[in-house]
Short mmCIF file of C-alpha atoms in Angstrom, two decimals:
data_model
loop_
_atom_site.label_atom_id
_atom_site.label_comp_id
_atom_site.label_asym_id
_atom_site.label_seq_id
_atom_site.Cartn_x
_atom_site.Cartn_y
_atom_site.Cartn_z
CA UNK A 1367 -62.81 176.88 140.95
CA UNK A 1368 -60.72 176.76 144.02
CA UNK A 1369 -61.01 174.29 146.89
CA UNK A 1370 -60.99 175.83 150.37
CA UNK A 1371 -58.98 174.01 152.91
CA UNK A 1372 -60.46 174.11 156.41
CA UNK A 1373 -58.37 175.90 158.93
CA UNK A 1374 -56.63 173.73 161.39
CA UNK A 1375 -58.06 173.60 164.83
CA UNK A 1376 -56.38 175.72 167.36
CA UNK A 1377 -55.56 174.24 170.69
CA UNK A 1378 -58.18 175.19 173.28
CA UNK A 1379 -60.80 175.97 170.65
CA UNK A 1380 -63.85 173.66 170.42
CA UNK A 1381 -64.49 172.05 167.10
CA UNK A 1382 -67.81 172.70 165.42
CA UNK A 1383 -70.61 170.37 166.44
CA UNK A 1384 -71.37 167.59 164.07
CA UNK A 1385 -74.70 165.87 163.42
CA UNK A 1386 -74.79 164.25 166.80
CA UNK A 1387 -74.72 167.62 168.47
CA UNK A 1388 -77.84 169.01 166.80
CA UNK A 1389 -80.68 170.40 168.86
CA UNK A 1390 -83.63 168.08 169.24
CA UNK A 1391 -86.95 168.85 170.81
CA UNK A 1392 -87.54 167.72 174.40
CA UNK A 1393 -90.66 165.59 174.58
CA UNK A 1394 -91.49 166.63 178.14
CA UNK A 1395 -91.91 170.42 177.83
CA UNK A 1396 -91.51 171.03 174.06
CA UNK A 1397 -88.23 172.97 174.42
CA UNK A 1398 -85.08 172.12 172.57
CA UNK A 1399 -82.14 170.42 174.17
CA UNK A 1400 -78.67 169.62 172.92
CA UNK A 1401 -78.17 166.03 171.96
CA UNK A 1402 -75.04 164.69 173.53
CA UNK A 1403 -72.50 163.78 170.90
CA UNK A 1404 -68.79 163.12 170.69
CA UNK A 1405 -66.55 166.09 171.18
CA UNK A 1406 -64.15 167.11 168.44
CA UNK A 1407 -61.21 166.72 170.74
CA UNK A 1408 -61.82 163.27 172.20
CA UNK A 1409 -64.45 161.73 169.92
CA UNK A 1410 -66.16 160.25 173.03
CA UNK A 1411 -69.74 160.76 174.16
CA UNK A 1412 -72.47 159.28 176.29
CA UNK A 1413 -73.99 156.10 174.79
CA UNK A 1414 -77.68 156.36 173.95
CA UNK A 1415 -80.02 154.32 176.11
CA UNK A 1416 -80.69 150.78 174.96
CA UNK A 1417 -84.20 150.48 173.54
CA UNK A 1418 -86.52 148.02 175.19
CA UNK A 1419 -88.27 145.17 173.38
CA UNK A 1420 -91.39 147.16 172.48
CA UNK A 1421 -89.36 150.03 171.00
CA UNK A 1422 -87.14 147.63 169.07
CA UNK A 1423 -90.21 145.92 167.60
CA UNK A 1424 -91.56 149.28 166.39
CA UNK A 1425 -88.24 150.31 164.81
CA UNK A 1426 -87.51 146.94 163.23
CA UNK A 1427 -90.65 144.82 162.79
CA UNK A 1428 -88.72 142.05 161.04
CA UNK A 1429 -86.47 141.50 164.02
CA UNK A 1430 -88.18 139.43 166.70
CA UNK A 1431 -88.29 140.88 170.18
CA UNK A 1432 -86.07 139.17 172.70
CA UNK A 1433 -87.88 136.70 174.88
CA UNK A 1434 -88.58 137.78 178.44
CA UNK A 1435 -86.43 136.02 181.01
CA UNK A 1436 -88.12 133.01 182.49
CA UNK A 1437 -89.20 133.56 186.10
CA UNK A 1438 -87.09 131.82 188.64
CA UNK A 1439 -89.07 129.04 190.20
CA UNK A 1440 -88.56 128.56 193.87
CA UNK A 1441 -89.60 125.31 195.39
CA UNK A 1442 -92.13 125.99 198.10
CA UNK A 1443 -91.55 124.16 201.31
CA UNK A 1444 -94.23 121.62 201.96
CA UNK A 1445 -96.40 122.70 204.89
CA UNK A 1446 -96.59 120.15 207.68
CA UNK A 1447 -99.74 118.11 207.56
CA UNK A 1448 -102.24 119.27 210.13
CA UNK A 1449 -104.80 117.05 211.70
CA UNK A 1450 -108.42 118.17 211.46
CA UNK A 1451 -109.80 119.87 214.55
CA UNK A 1452 -112.41 117.14 215.02
CA UNK A 1453 -109.83 114.36 214.91
CA UNK A 1454 -107.61 116.18 217.40
CA UNK A 1455 -110.54 116.63 219.79
CA UNK A 1456 -111.47 112.96 219.52
CA UNK A 1457 -107.84 111.96 220.11
CA UNK A 1458 -107.64 114.13 223.23
CA UNK A 1459 -110.92 112.69 224.48
CA UNK A 1460 -109.72 109.11 223.93
CA UNK A 1461 -106.40 109.85 225.64
CA UNK A 1462 -108.14 111.41 228.65
CA UNK A 1463 -110.56 108.48 228.85
CA UNK A 1464 -107.75 105.95 228.80
CA UNK A 1465 -105.86 107.86 231.47
CA UNK A 1466 -108.88 107.98 233.75
CA UNK A 1467 -109.84 104.36 233.23
CA UNK A 1468 -106.34 102.91 233.45
CA UNK A 1469 -106.63 102.08 237.14
CA UNK A 1470 -110.07 100.52 236.68
CA UNK A 1471 -108.84 98.40 233.77
CA UNK A 1472 -105.86 97.29 235.82
CA UNK A 1473 -108.18 96.26 238.67
CA UNK A 1474 -110.40 94.27 236.31
CA UNK A 1475 -107.35 92.56 234.81
CA UNK A 1476 -106.13 91.63 238.28
CA UNK A 1477 -109.61 90.39 239.16
CA UNK A 1478 -109.64 88.18 236.09
CA UNK A 1479 -106.13 86.83 236.59
CA UNK A 1480 -106.06 86.22 240.35
CA UNK A 1481 -108.69 83.42 240.48
CA UNK A 1482 -107.34 81.76 237.35
CA UNK A 1483 -103.78 81.75 238.71
CA UNK A 1484 -104.91 80.30 242.04
CA UNK A 1485 -104.06 83.39 244.04
CA UNK A 1486 -107.57 83.42 245.55
CA UNK A 1487 -110.34 80.84 245.76
CA UNK A 1488 -112.43 81.05 242.59
CA UNK A 1489 -115.48 79.83 244.55
CA UNK A 1490 -115.68 83.02 246.59
CA UNK A 1491 -114.13 85.38 244.02
CA UNK A 1492 -114.94 84.15 240.52
CA UNK A 1493 -113.19 85.72 237.52
CA UNK A 1494 -114.60 88.92 236.17
CA UNK A 1495 -115.70 87.22 232.96
CA UNK A 1496 -118.04 84.93 234.92
CA UNK A 1497 -119.45 87.90 236.82
CA UNK A 1498 -120.04 89.70 233.53
CA UNK A 1499 -121.92 86.69 232.15
CA UNK A 1500 -124.03 86.53 235.30
CA UNK A 1501 -124.78 90.26 235.02
CA UNK A 1502 -125.90 89.83 231.41
CA UNK A 1503 -128.10 86.90 232.38
CA UNK A 1504 -129.82 88.95 235.09
CA UNK A 1505 -130.34 91.77 232.63
CA UNK A 1506 -131.71 89.46 229.95
CA UNK A 1507 -134.36 87.85 232.16
CA UNK A 1508 -135.47 91.19 233.63
CA UNK A 1509 -134.47 90.62 237.25
CA UNK A 1510 -131.72 93.24 237.21
CA UNK A 1511 -134.04 95.89 235.78
CA UNK A 1512 -136.75 95.17 238.34
CA UNK A 1513 -134.42 95.33 241.33
CA UNK A 1514 -132.64 98.43 240.02
CA UNK A 1515 -135.93 100.26 239.46
CA UNK A 1516 -137.10 99.53 243.00
CA UNK A 1517 -133.84 100.76 244.52
CA UNK A 1518 -133.71 103.95 242.40
CA UNK A 1519 -137.26 104.94 243.35
CA UNK A 1520 -136.49 104.63 247.05
CA UNK A 1521 -133.04 106.16 246.88
CA UNK A 1522 -133.82 109.14 244.65
CA UNK A 1523 -137.13 109.77 246.40
CA UNK A 1524 -135.46 110.02 249.80
CA UNK A 1525 -132.61 112.06 248.34
CA UNK A 1526 -134.98 114.60 246.77
CA UNK A 1527 -136.91 115.00 250.03
CA UNK A 1528 -133.65 115.55 251.90
CA UNK A 1529 -132.56 118.28 249.47
CA UNK A 1530 -135.90 120.07 249.78
CA UNK A 1531 -135.67 120.00 253.58
CA UNK A 1532 -131.97 120.56 254.19
CA UNK A 1533 -131.15 123.44 251.82
CA UNK A 1534 -133.77 125.97 253.10
CA UNK A 1535 -133.16 124.91 256.70
CA UNK A 1536 -129.42 125.33 256.27
CA UNK A 1537 -129.87 128.81 254.77
CA UNK A 1538 -132.10 129.77 257.68
CA UNK A 1539 -129.75 128.45 260.35
CA UNK A 1540 -126.67 129.90 258.71
CA UNK A 1541 -128.18 133.37 258.27
CA UNK A 1542 -130.01 133.88 261.59
CA UNK A 1543 -127.71 133.45 264.55
CA UNK A 1544 -130.48 133.00 267.17
CA UNK A 1545 -131.83 130.02 265.21
CA UNK A 1546 -128.33 128.55 264.98
CA UNK A 1547 -127.81 128.98 268.73
CA UNK A 1548 -131.16 127.31 269.46
CA UNK A 1549 -130.81 124.32 267.13
CA UNK A 1550 -127.04 123.88 267.40
CA UNK A 1551 -126.96 121.34 270.26
CA UNK A 1552 -129.74 119.28 268.69
CA UNK A 1553 -127.92 119.16 265.37
CA UNK A 1554 -124.71 118.05 267.04
CA UNK A 1555 -126.57 115.24 268.80
CA UNK A 1556 -128.24 113.75 265.75
CA UNK A 1557 -125.49 114.24 263.20
CA UNK A 1558 -123.16 112.07 265.26
CA UNK A 1559 -125.68 109.23 265.35
CA UNK A 1560 -125.24 106.74 262.52
CA UNK A 1561 -128.26 106.21 260.32
CA UNK A 1562 -127.90 102.42 260.30
CA UNK A 1563 -127.94 102.45 264.13
CA UNK A 1564 -131.43 103.98 263.97
CA UNK A 1565 -132.70 101.55 261.31
CA UNK A 1566 -134.41 99.26 263.86
CA UNK A 1567 -136.14 102.31 265.34
CA UNK A 1568 -137.47 103.33 261.92
CA UNK A 1569 -138.67 99.77 261.29
CA UNK A 1570 -140.45 99.63 264.65
CA UNK A 1571 -142.08 103.04 264.22
CA UNK A 1572 -142.87 102.99 260.49
CA UNK A 1573 -143.07 99.30 259.68
CA UNK A 1574 -141.13 97.17 257.26
CA UNK A 1575 -142.66 98.70 254.13
CA UNK A 1576 -141.49 101.46 251.83
CA UNK A 1577 -141.96 104.27 254.36
CA UNK A 1578 -139.21 103.11 256.67
CA UNK A 1579 -136.73 102.66 253.81
CA UNK A 1580 -137.37 106.10 252.35
CA UNK A 1581 -137.28 107.69 255.80
CA UNK A 1582 -133.89 106.21 256.65
CA UNK A 1583 -132.55 107.54 253.34
CA UNK A 1584 -133.93 111.01 254.14
CA UNK A 1585 -132.34 110.96 257.59
CA UNK A 1586 -128.96 109.90 256.23
CA UNK A 1587 -128.96 112.48 253.41
CA UNK A 1588 -130.10 115.49 255.42
CA UNK A 1589 -126.93 115.94 257.46
CA UNK A 1590 -124.29 116.35 254.73
CA UNK A 1591 -126.49 118.85 252.86
CA UNK A 1592 -127.52 120.74 255.99
CA UNK A 1593 -124.05 121.12 257.46
CA UNK A 1594 -122.46 122.18 254.17
CA UNK A 1595 -125.22 124.74 253.55
CA UNK A 1596 -124.78 126.25 257.01
CA UNK A 1597 -121.03 126.49 256.45
CA UNK A 1598 -121.51 128.05 253.00
CA UNK A 1599 -123.79 130.81 254.32
CA UNK A 1600 -121.48 131.53 257.24
CA UNK A 1601 -118.46 131.82 254.94
CA UNK A 1602 -120.05 134.20 252.46
CA UNK A 1603 -117.85 137.17 251.54
CA UNK A 1604 -118.68 139.92 254.07
CA UNK A 1605 -117.57 142.63 251.64
CA UNK A 1606 -120.19 141.54 249.12
CA UNK A 1607 -122.82 141.35 251.87
CA UNK A 1608 -122.06 144.89 253.06
CA UNK A 1609 -122.07 146.17 249.50
CA UNK A 1610 -125.46 144.59 248.88
CA UNK A 1611 -126.83 146.08 252.08
CA UNK A 1612 -125.53 149.52 251.09
CA UNK A 1613 -127.64 149.22 247.93
CA UNK A 1614 -130.75 148.71 250.08
CA UNK A 1615 -131.41 145.19 248.81
CA UNK A 1616 -134.13 143.29 250.59
CA UNK A 1617 -133.34 139.98 252.26
CA UNK A 1618 -134.82 137.83 249.46
CA UNK A 1619 -132.88 139.81 246.84
CA UNK A 1620 -129.73 139.54 248.96
CA UNK A 1621 -130.09 135.77 249.06
CA UNK A 1622 -130.78 135.65 245.33
CA UNK A 1623 -127.89 137.87 244.23
CA UNK A 1624 -125.17 137.19 246.81
CA UNK A 1625 -125.74 134.33 249.25
CA UNK A 1626 -127.05 131.63 246.91
CA UNK A 1627 -124.43 132.08 244.14
CA UNK A 1628 -121.63 132.09 246.72
CA UNK A 1629 -123.05 128.98 248.42
CA UNK A 1630 -123.43 126.80 245.32
CA UNK A 1631 -120.01 125.03 245.50
CA UNK A 1632 -120.27 124.08 249.18
CA UNK A 1633 -123.94 123.12 248.93
CA UNK A 1634 -123.26 120.83 245.99
CA UNK A 1635 -120.41 119.23 247.88
CA UNK A 1636 -122.94 118.21 250.52
CA UNK A 1637 -125.42 117.12 247.85
CA UNK A 1638 -122.84 114.86 246.20
CA UNK A 1639 -121.99 113.29 249.56
CA UNK A 1640 -125.68 112.78 250.21
CA UNK A 1641 -126.09 111.10 246.81
CA UNK A 1642 -123.50 108.48 247.70
CA UNK A 1643 -124.97 108.01 251.19
CA UNK A 1644 -128.48 107.52 249.79
CA UNK A 1645 -127.46 104.45 247.80
CA UNK A 1646 -125.31 102.90 250.53
CA UNK A 1647 -127.90 103.28 253.28
CA UNK A 1648 -130.68 102.01 251.06
CA UNK A 1649 -128.78 98.83 250.21
CA UNK A 1650 -128.27 98.16 253.89
CA UNK A 1651 -131.96 98.78 254.56
CA UNK A 1652 -133.00 96.46 251.74
CA UNK A 1653 -130.82 93.69 253.14
CA UNK A 1654 -132.80 93.72 256.37
CA UNK A 1655 -136.32 93.69 255.09
CA UNK A 1656 -137.35 93.95 251.43
CA UNK A 1657 -138.73 91.85 248.60
CA UNK A 1658 -137.11 93.80 245.77
CA UNK A 1659 -134.08 96.01 245.27
CA UNK A 1660 -130.37 95.65 244.70
CA UNK A 1661 -129.76 95.09 248.39
CA UNK A 1662 -132.29 92.27 248.37
CA UNK A 1663 -130.64 90.81 245.24
CA UNK A 1664 -127.20 90.81 246.89
CA UNK A 1665 -128.52 89.28 250.12
CA UNK A 1666 -130.58 86.59 248.35
CA UNK A 1667 -127.65 85.68 246.08
CA UNK A 1668 -125.44 85.21 249.11
CA UNK A 1669 -127.94 82.91 250.81
CA UNK A 1670 -128.39 80.87 247.63
CA UNK A 1671 -124.62 80.77 247.09
CA UNK A 1672 -124.98 82.42 243.69
CA UNK A 1673 -121.72 84.30 244.03
CA UNK A 1674 -121.47 85.68 240.47
CA UNK A 1675 -124.98 87.18 240.79
CA UNK A 1676 -123.97 88.74 244.10
CA UNK A 1677 -120.99 90.47 242.52
CA UNK A 1678 -123.19 91.54 239.60
CA UNK A 1679 -125.45 93.38 242.04
CA UNK A 1680 -122.46 95.04 243.70
CA UNK A 1681 -121.10 96.22 240.33
CA UNK A 1682 -124.52 97.63 239.44
CA UNK A 1683 -124.63 99.66 242.65
CA UNK A 1684 -121.15 101.03 241.97
CA UNK A 1685 -122.07 102.01 238.40
CA UNK A 1686 -125.22 103.79 239.58
CA UNK A 1687 -123.22 105.70 242.19
CA UNK A 1688 -120.62 106.86 239.65
CA UNK A 1689 -123.27 107.91 237.12
CA UNK A 1690 -125.27 109.81 239.75
CA UNK A 1691 -122.17 111.62 240.97
CA UNK A 1692 -121.27 112.67 237.42
CA UNK A 1693 -124.80 113.97 236.93
CA UNK A 1694 -124.51 116.11 240.07
CA UNK A 1695 -121.14 117.44 238.92
CA UNK A 1696 -122.68 118.48 235.58
CA UNK A 1697 -125.54 120.26 237.38
CA UNK A 1698 -123.05 122.05 239.63
CA UNK A 1699 -121.06 123.29 236.62
CA UNK A 1700 -124.27 124.49 235.03
CA UNK A 1701 -125.18 126.51 238.11
CA UNK A 1702 -121.63 127.83 238.59
CA UNK A 1703 -121.01 129.41 235.17
CA UNK A 1704 -120.22 132.72 236.87
CA UNK A 1705 -117.12 131.27 238.52
CA UNK A 1706 -113.76 132.06 236.95
CA UNK A 1707 -111.98 128.78 236.08
CA UNK A 1708 -108.72 128.23 237.93
#
């Protein structure tokens, strides 16, 4: 039995493939492919892919699978604390209120300090705290409510009558030029006559009762509303008027759709002026002849030398005027929703 010696490899000739170079089936299409193995010349080859943890667990169940790398934790930046929307709105409202009332608070502080420091005579200008106590006393015994009710009935009654008269008349005069030319000189004559100058005439003609007081309020309130309404109609946009006429709108529809909406800001300016005038003129009328009202309270307190009560009546009139003006501003905004805010 002879042993065959393998022939030496010739240079340039590839050595026979070993076990690593056997053909293995391809799992994708079922064909065979050559498994990469080390060459006879160099003994080097491509390293097989490293099995993952699942494959390693199948091949070697006894060997535990390597633990997955722990996820890197990143510290999240803390979000800045946000105030609730309601708290922010309340804060803005408080800030705006303080800004608006800063001057009033400063005036009240000066009023309180000046008499106590001897800057003015406390007999004729008592400190604000004494006036506040007097105001609360009048409110507690019912006198303030009675006088305020009498003044508001007269003032608001005359104001309402003036609005009903002046607004339609102003629209008529502002729209029809012949009417404006006819009534123009008469309007100029009466609007330059002060209402308080005609108070004795109203008292002589209408008596000292409620009629004369309401009538003087009506006379004083008519002119601001009337003149502002005439100006508003005359300054209406002519382009809108021509466009409405081209659509064959009737005169009532033209007033409803064009003239009245365009006139609201100017008309309400006159109405707000008339609201302030109604209170001022009424107080002057009540000082001359009345048995109730804020004007009567102020005049009687002066004669009786009840100075704190006099100032309490004045403060009440001022508060009513401010509240009434704010009410008219709210009504104007309600009727002017079509306007684009600036």
